[in-house]
């Protein structure tokens, strides 16, 4: 039987590249697409020699043409860290809206099943804790983060509309903070920022008083949840994340302990619209997908630190722009 064919957009990014690895391992033919606006070919160059892997440098906010049939589409193209989407807000809105529309059109034409990458940011600064999929969210559409949050909310709506009106098989994953190898040290997110500072021997910067909480999911767990959701018959949104919550201050201390660094923690003002609490309710993922995270923070943090430490030292000095 010929291998199943899957299109992965955002393939050169952090999550996209791990998804490419997983689907290659599962015996798929992977068609990877990325315009490299925030991604890096280094993340997937180990796959280039494989006949079952193709790469296209293409902006998915413009028309997408793929020859031959497709079984699945994973739409992961989008700037994901605040530092990126605040710098390229229009491209962020376009890839969430036009890029998603193009992917859904392709799924309809090819009769492929499509899974789109939504986010915990659709809950905004949540008034309900932990967040279940039924919570509608608390997003400021004209706040700085609105460009990302609303793009993803639109993504969910149009995906649902294609399901309802065109009968396309759709899946929606709401991803909570994920970490692991191939994140960028300078992408502005807390975990790589802390590790980068520790590697450079600088104080760790915590924004606000550090009491705001996050929950971090290791990338292999996330990829497994996405795989299960794609193979399931459930079309409504599903949270995938690690419910083990920690304050940013305690997290910074964990990083200091792991790295054996003697630097201090310094505090800076909290950015506008920064959510105070974030923790997924993963009852649905447990019940529908039989999924829950397996890799605890100590193990995941160690694997991630080992990855960053293995990079050439000039990479460590890259600061958030
Ligand atoms: P990333 O920036 O590492 O990867 C995104 C990739 O998409 C990059 O390679 C980028 O070049 C590509 N891209 C962006 N716009 C494009 C376009 N118009 N055409 C083609 N390619 C384009 O980010 P990531 O962390 O891997 O996130 C991947 C997806 O997962 C995003 O959709 C993001 O919103 C979602 N997500 C990620 C997290 C997380 O914790 N990492 C959390 C929630 C949601």
Coordinates of C-alpha atoms and ligand atoms in Angstrom, one line a residue:
X1 CA 0.0 0.0 0.0
X2 CA 1.4 3.5 -0.9
X3 CA 2.4 5.6 2.1
X4 CA -0.2 8.1 3.3
X5 CA 0.6 11.7 2.4
X6 CA 0.5 14.5 4.8
X7 CA 1.0 18.3 4.3
X8 CA 2.6 20.1 7.3
X9 CA 2.6 23.9 7.2
X10 CA 5.0 25.7 9.5
X11 CA 7.3 22.6 9.1
X12 CA 10.6 24.4 9.7
X13 CA 9.4 25.8 13.1
X14 CA 9.7 24.3 16.5
X15 CA 6.5 22.2 16.6
X16 CA 6.3 21.6 12.9
X17 CA 9.7 20.1 12.7
X18 CA 8.9 17.6 15.5
X19 CA 5.7 16.7 13.8
X20 CA 7.7 16.0 10.6
X21 CA 9.9 13.7 12.6
X22 CA 6.9 11.9 14.1
X23 CA 5.1 11.3 10.8
X24 CA 8.2 10.2 9.0
X25 CA 8.7 7.7 11.8
X26 CA 5.1 6.5 11.4
X27 CA 5.8 5.8 7.7
X28 CA 4.1 8.8 6.1
X29 CA 5.2 10.7 3.0
X30 CA 5.6 14.2 4.4
X31 CA 5.2 17.4 2.3
X32 CA 6.6 20.2 4.4
X33 CA 5.8 23.8 3.7
X34 CA 7.2 27.0 5.3
X35 CA 8.2 30.5 4.3
X36 CA 10.9 30.6 7.0
X37 CA 9.6 33.9 8.5
X38 CA 10.3 32.6 12.0
X39 CA 11.4 29.1 11.3
X40 CA 14.8 27.6 10.4
X41 CA 15.8 25.0 7.8
X42 CA 18.3 23.6 10.4
X43 CA 15.3 22.1 12.2
X44 CA 14.5 19.8 9.3
X45 CA 17.7 19.5 7.3
X46 CA 18.3 16.0 8.7
X47 CA 15.1 14.9 6.7
X48 CA 16.2 16.4 3.3
X49 CA 18.0 13.2 2.2
X50 CA 14.8 11.1 2.7
X51 CA 12.8 10.3 -0.4
X52 CA 9.6 10.3 1.7
X53 CA 10.2 14.0 2.6
X54 CA 9.7 17.1 0.4
X55 CA 10.1 20.7 1.3
X56 CA 8.5 23.8 -0.3
X57 CA 9.4 27.3 0.6
X58 CA 6.0 29.0 0.3
X59 CA 3.8 31.5 2.1
X60 CA 0.6 29.7 2.9
X61 CA -1.3 33.0 3.0
X62 CA -1.1 32.8 -0.8
X63 CA -2.7 30.1 -2.9
X64 CA -1.4 26.6 -2.2
X65 CA -0.9 24.1 -4.9
X66 CA 0.0 20.5 -4.2
X67 CA 0.2 17.9 -6.9
X68 CA -1.4 14.5 -6.2
X69 CA -3.6 13.4 -3.4
X70 CA -3.4 14.2 0.3
X71 CA -4.7 12.2 3.3
X72 CA -4.0 14.8 6.0
X73 CA -3.1 18.4 6.5
X74 CA -1.6 19.9 9.7
X75 CA -1.8 23.7 9.6
X76 CA 0.9 24.9 12.0
X77 CA 2.2 27.9 10.1
X78 CA 2.0 31.1 12.2
X79 CA 4.4 33.2 14.3
X80 CA 3.9 31.9 17.8
X81 CA 5.9 33.9 20.3
X82 CA 4.9 37.4 21.3
X83 CA 8.2 38.8 20.2
X84 CA 7.5 37.5 16.6
X85 CA 3.8 38.4 16.3
X86 CA 4.2 41.8 17.7
X87 CA 6.9 42.5 15.1
X88 CA 4.8 41.0 12.2
X89 CA 1.2 41.5 13.2
X90 CA -0.3 41.7 9.7
X91 CA 1.4 38.5 8.6
X92 CA 0.2 36.9 11.8
X93 CA -3.4 37.9 11.1
X94 CA -3.1 36.8 7.4
X95 CA -1.7 33.4 8.1
X96 CA -4.4 32.8 10.8
X97 CA -7.2 34.0 8.4
X98 CA -6.1 33.6 4.7
X99 CA -3.6 30.8 5.4
X100 CA -6.2 28.8 7.3
X101 CA -8.7 29.5 4.5
X102 CA -6.2 28.2 1.9
X103 CA -5.5 25.1 3.9
X104 CA -9.2 24.4 4.4
X105 CA -9.9 24.9 0.7
X106 CA -7.1 22.4 -0.1
X107 CA -8.5 19.9 2.4
X108 CA -11.9 20.2 0.7
X109 CA -10.5 19.8 -2.8
X110 CA -8.3 16.8 -1.8
X111 CA -10.9 15.3 0.6
X112 CA -8.2 15.3 3.3
X113 CA -8.6 15.5 7.0
X114 CA -7.2 18.8 8.5
X115 CA -6.0 19.6 12.0
X116 CA -5.4 23.3 12.8
X117 CA -3.1 24.6 15.5
X118 CA -5.1 26.8 17.8
X119 CA -3.8 28.0 21.2
X120 CA -4.6 28.6 24.8
X121 CA -4.5 32.3 23.9
X122 CA -8.0 32.0 22.6
X123 CA -8.9 32.1 26.3
X124 CA -7.1 35.4 26.7
X125 CA -6.7 36.5 30.3
X126 CA -9.0 33.8 31.6
X127 CA -11.7 34.5 34.2
X128 CA -12.2 30.7 34.6
X129 CA -9.5 28.5 36.0
X130 CA -8.4 25.9 34.8
X131 CA -9.6 26.5 31.3
X132 CA -12.1 23.9 29.8
X133 CA -12.9 23.9 26.1
X134 CA -16.3 25.3 27.0
X135 CA -14.9 28.6 28.3
X136 CA -15.3 31.3 25.6
X137 CA -12.4 33.4 26.7
X138 CA -11.5 37.0 27.7
X139 CA -9.6 38.5 24.8
X140 CA -9.0 42.2 24.1
X141 CA -9.3 42.4 20.3
X142 CA -7.4 45.7 20.1
X143 CA -4.8 44.9 22.7
X144 CA -1.3 44.2 21.4
X145 CA -1.8 40.4 21.7
X146 CA -5.1 40.7 19.9
X147 CA -3.5 40.1 16.5
X148 CA -2.5 36.6 17.5
X149 CA -5.5 35.7 19.7
X150 CA -8.1 36.9 17.3
X151 CA -6.4 35.3 14.3
X152 CA -6.6 32.0 16.1
X153 CA -10.2 32.6 17.2
X154 CA -11.1 33.3 13.5
X155 CA -9.1 30.1 12.6
X156 CA -11.4 28.1 14.8
X157 CA -14.6 29.7 13.5
X158 CA -13.7 29.2 9.8
X159 CA -12.5 25.6 10.5
X160 CA -15.9 24.9 12.2
X161 CA -17.7 26.4 9.2
X162 CA -15.9 24.2 6.8
X163 CA -16.9 21.2 8.9
X164 CA -20.5 22.3 9.1
X165 CA -21.1 23.7 5.6
X166 CA -18.6 21.7 3.5
X167 CA -18.4 18.4 5.4
X168 CA -14.6 18.7 5.7
X169 CA -13.1 16.5 8.4
X170 CA -11.6 19.0 10.8
X171 CA -9.8 18.8 14.1
X172 CA -8.8 21.7 16.4
X173 CA -6.1 21.5 19.0
X174 CA -5.7 24.2 21.6
X175 CA -2.1 24.1 22.5
X176 CA -0.8 25.3 25.8
X177 CA 2.8 26.5 26.4
X178 CA 5.1 23.8 25.0
X179 CA 8.8 23.6 25.3
X180 CA 11.7 21.4 24.1
X181 CA 14.7 21.2 21.7
X182 CA 14.5 23.5 18.7
X183 CA 12.9 26.4 20.4
X184 CA 14.9 29.6 19.8
X185 CA 16.8 30.9 22.7
X186 CA 15.9 34.5 21.7
X187 CA 12.2 34.0 21.0
X188 CA 11.2 35.9 24.1
X189 CA 9.3 33.1 25.8
X190 CA 10.1 32.5 29.5
X191 CA 11.8 29.1 29.3
X192 CA 14.4 29.8 26.6
X193 CA 14.9 33.3 28.0
X194 CA 15.8 31.9 31.4
X195 CA 18.0 29.1 30.0
X196 CA 19.8 31.7 27.7
X197 CA 20.4 34.0 30.6
X198 CA 21.7 31.2 32.8
X199 CA 24.0 30.0 30.0
X200 CA 25.4 33.5 29.5
X201 CA 25.8 34.0 33.3
X202 CA 23.2 36.8 33.4
X203 CA 20.5 37.4 36.0
X204 CA 17.2 35.8 35.1
X205 CA 14.5 38.4 34.3
X206 CA 11.0 37.8 35.7
X207 CA 8.2 40.1 34.5
X208 CA 5.8 41.3 37.2
X209 CA 6.2 39.8 40.7
X210 CA 6.6 36.3 39.3
X211 CA 3.3 35.1 40.9
X212 CA 1.7 34.7 37.4
X213 CA 1.5 31.0 36.6
X214 CA 2.2 28.9 33.5
X215 CA 2.1 25.2 32.7
X216 CA 4.7 23.8 30.4
X217 CA 4.2 20.7 28.2
X218 CA 7.2 18.8 26.8
X219 CA 7.1 18.7 23.0
X220 CA 7.1 14.9 22.7
X221 CA 3.9 14.7 24.8
X222 CA 2.3 17.5 22.7
X223 CA 3.1 15.7 19.4
X224 CA 1.6 12.5 20.8
X225 CA -1.6 14.3 21.7
X226 CA -1.8 15.9 18.3
X227 CA -1.3 12.5 16.6
X228 CA -4.1 11.0 18.7
X229 CA -6.4 13.9 18.0
X230 CA -5.8 13.7 14.2
X231 CA -6.6 10.0 14.3
X232 CA -9.7 10.4 16.4
X233 CA -13.2 11.2 15.2
X234 CA -13.7 14.2 17.4
X235 CA -14.1 17.6 15.6
X236 CA -14.6 20.1 18.5
X237 CA -11.5 21.8 20.1
X238 CA -9.4 19.8 22.5
X239 CA -6.9 21.3 25.0
X240 CA -3.5 19.7 24.9
X241 CA -1.1 20.8 27.6
X242 CA 0.4 19.9 30.9
X243 CA -1.9 20.8 33.9
X244 CA 1.1 20.9 36.3
X245 CA 1.1 24.7 37.1
X246 CA 4.0 26.7 38.4
X247 CA 4.6 30.4 39.2
X248 CA 7.2 32.0 37.0
X249 CA 9.3 32.9 40.1
X250 CA 9.4 29.2 41.1
X251 CA 10.2 28.2 37.6
X252 CA 13.1 30.6 37.4
X253 CA 14.4 29.0 40.6
X254 CA 14.1 25.5 39.0
X255 CA 16.2 26.7 36.1
X256 CA 18.8 28.1 38.4
X257 CA 19.0 24.8 40.3
X258 CA 19.2 22.8 37.1
X259 CA 22.0 24.9 35.5
X260 CA 23.9 25.3 38.8
X261 CA 24.1 29.0 38.1
X262 CA 24.8 31.5 40.9
X263 CA 23.1 34.4 39.2
X264 CA 20.1 36.2 40.7
X265 CA 16.5 36.8 39.7
X266 CA 15.6 40.4 38.8
X267 CA 12.1 41.8 38.3
X268 CA 10.7 44.0 35.5
X269 CA 7.2 45.5 34.8
X270 CA 4.6 43.1 33.4
X271 CA 3.8 43.6 29.7
X272 CA 0.3 44.7 28.7
X273 CA -2.3 41.9 28.5
X274 CA 0.1 39.3 29.9
X275 CA -2.2 36.5 31.2
X276 CA -2.0 36.0 35.0
X277 CA -2.9 32.3 35.0
X278 CA -2.8 29.5 32.5
X279 CA -3.6 25.9 33.1
X280 CA -5.4 23.5 30.8
X281 CA -8.3 21.3 31.9
X282 CA -7.3 18.1 30.0
X283 CA -10.4 16.0 31.0
X284 CA -11.4 15.8 27.3
X285 CA -8.0 14.8 26.1
X286 CA -7.9 12.1 28.8
X287 CA -11.4 10.8 28.0
X288 CA -11.5 11.1 24.2
X289 CA -7.9 10.5 23.3
X290 CA -6.6 8.5 26.2
X291 CA -3.9 11.1 26.4
X292 CA -2.0 12.7 29.3
X293 CA 1.5 14.1 29.5
X294 CA 4.1 11.6 30.6
X295 CA 7.3 13.6 30.8
X296 CA 7.7 15.6 34.0
X297 CA 9.2 19.0 34.1
X298 CA 12.5 17.9 35.7
X299 CA 13.1 15.5 32.8
X300 CA 11.9 17.8 30.0
X301 CA 13.8 20.7 31.4
X302 CA 17.0 18.6 31.5
X303 CA 16.6 17.4 27.9
X304 CA 15.9 21.0 26.8
X305 CA 18.9 22.4 28.7
X306 CA 21.2 19.7 27.2
X307 CA 20.0 20.7 23.7
X308 CA 20.7 24.4 24.3
X309 CA 24.0 23.7 25.9
X310 CA 25.1 21.6 22.9
X311 CA 24.6 24.6 20.5
X312 CA 27.6 26.6 19.5
X313 CA 28.3 29.3 22.1
X314 CA 27.6 32.2 19.6
X315 CA 23.9 30.9 19.6
X316 CA 23.8 31.6 23.4
X317 CA 24.5 35.2 22.9
X318 CA 21.5 35.9 20.7
X319 CA 19.3 38.3 22.7
X320 CA 15.5 38.8 22.1
X321 CA 15.2 41.6 19.5
Ligands
LIG1 P1 7.5 28.7 15.2 O1 7.6 30.1 15.0 O2 8.7 27.9 15.7 O3 7.0 28.0 13.9 C1 6.1 28.5 13.0 C2 6.5 28.2 11.6 O4 5.5 28.8 10.7 C3 7.8 28.9 11.3 O5 8.7 28.0 10.7 C4 7.4 30.0 10.3 O6 8.5 30.3 9.4 C5 6.2 29.4 9.6 N1 5.3 30.4 9.0 C6 4.8 31.5 9.6 N2 4.0 32.2 8.8 C7 4.0 31.4 7.6 C8 3.4 31.6 6.3 N3 2.6 32.6 6.1 N4 3.6 30.6 5.4 C9 4.4 29.6 5.6 N5 5.0 29.4 6.8 C10 4.8 30.3 7.8 O7 6.3 28.4 16.2 P2 5.8 27.1 17.0 O8 6.1 27.3 18.4 O9 6.4 25.9 16.3 O10 4.3 27.2 16.7 C11 3.7 26.4 15.7 C12 2.2 26.5 15.7 O11 1.7 26.1 17.0 C13 1.7 28.0 15.5 O12 0.5 27.9 14.7 C14 1.4 28.4 16.9 O13 0.4 29.4 16.9 C15 0.9 27.1 17.6 N6 1.1 27.1 19.0 C16 2.4 27.0 19.6 C17 2.5 27.0 21.0 C18 3.8 26.7 21.6 O14 3.9 26.7 22.8 N7 4.9 26.6 20.9 C19 1.4 27.2 21.8 C20 0.2 27.4 21.2 C21 0.0 27.4 19.8

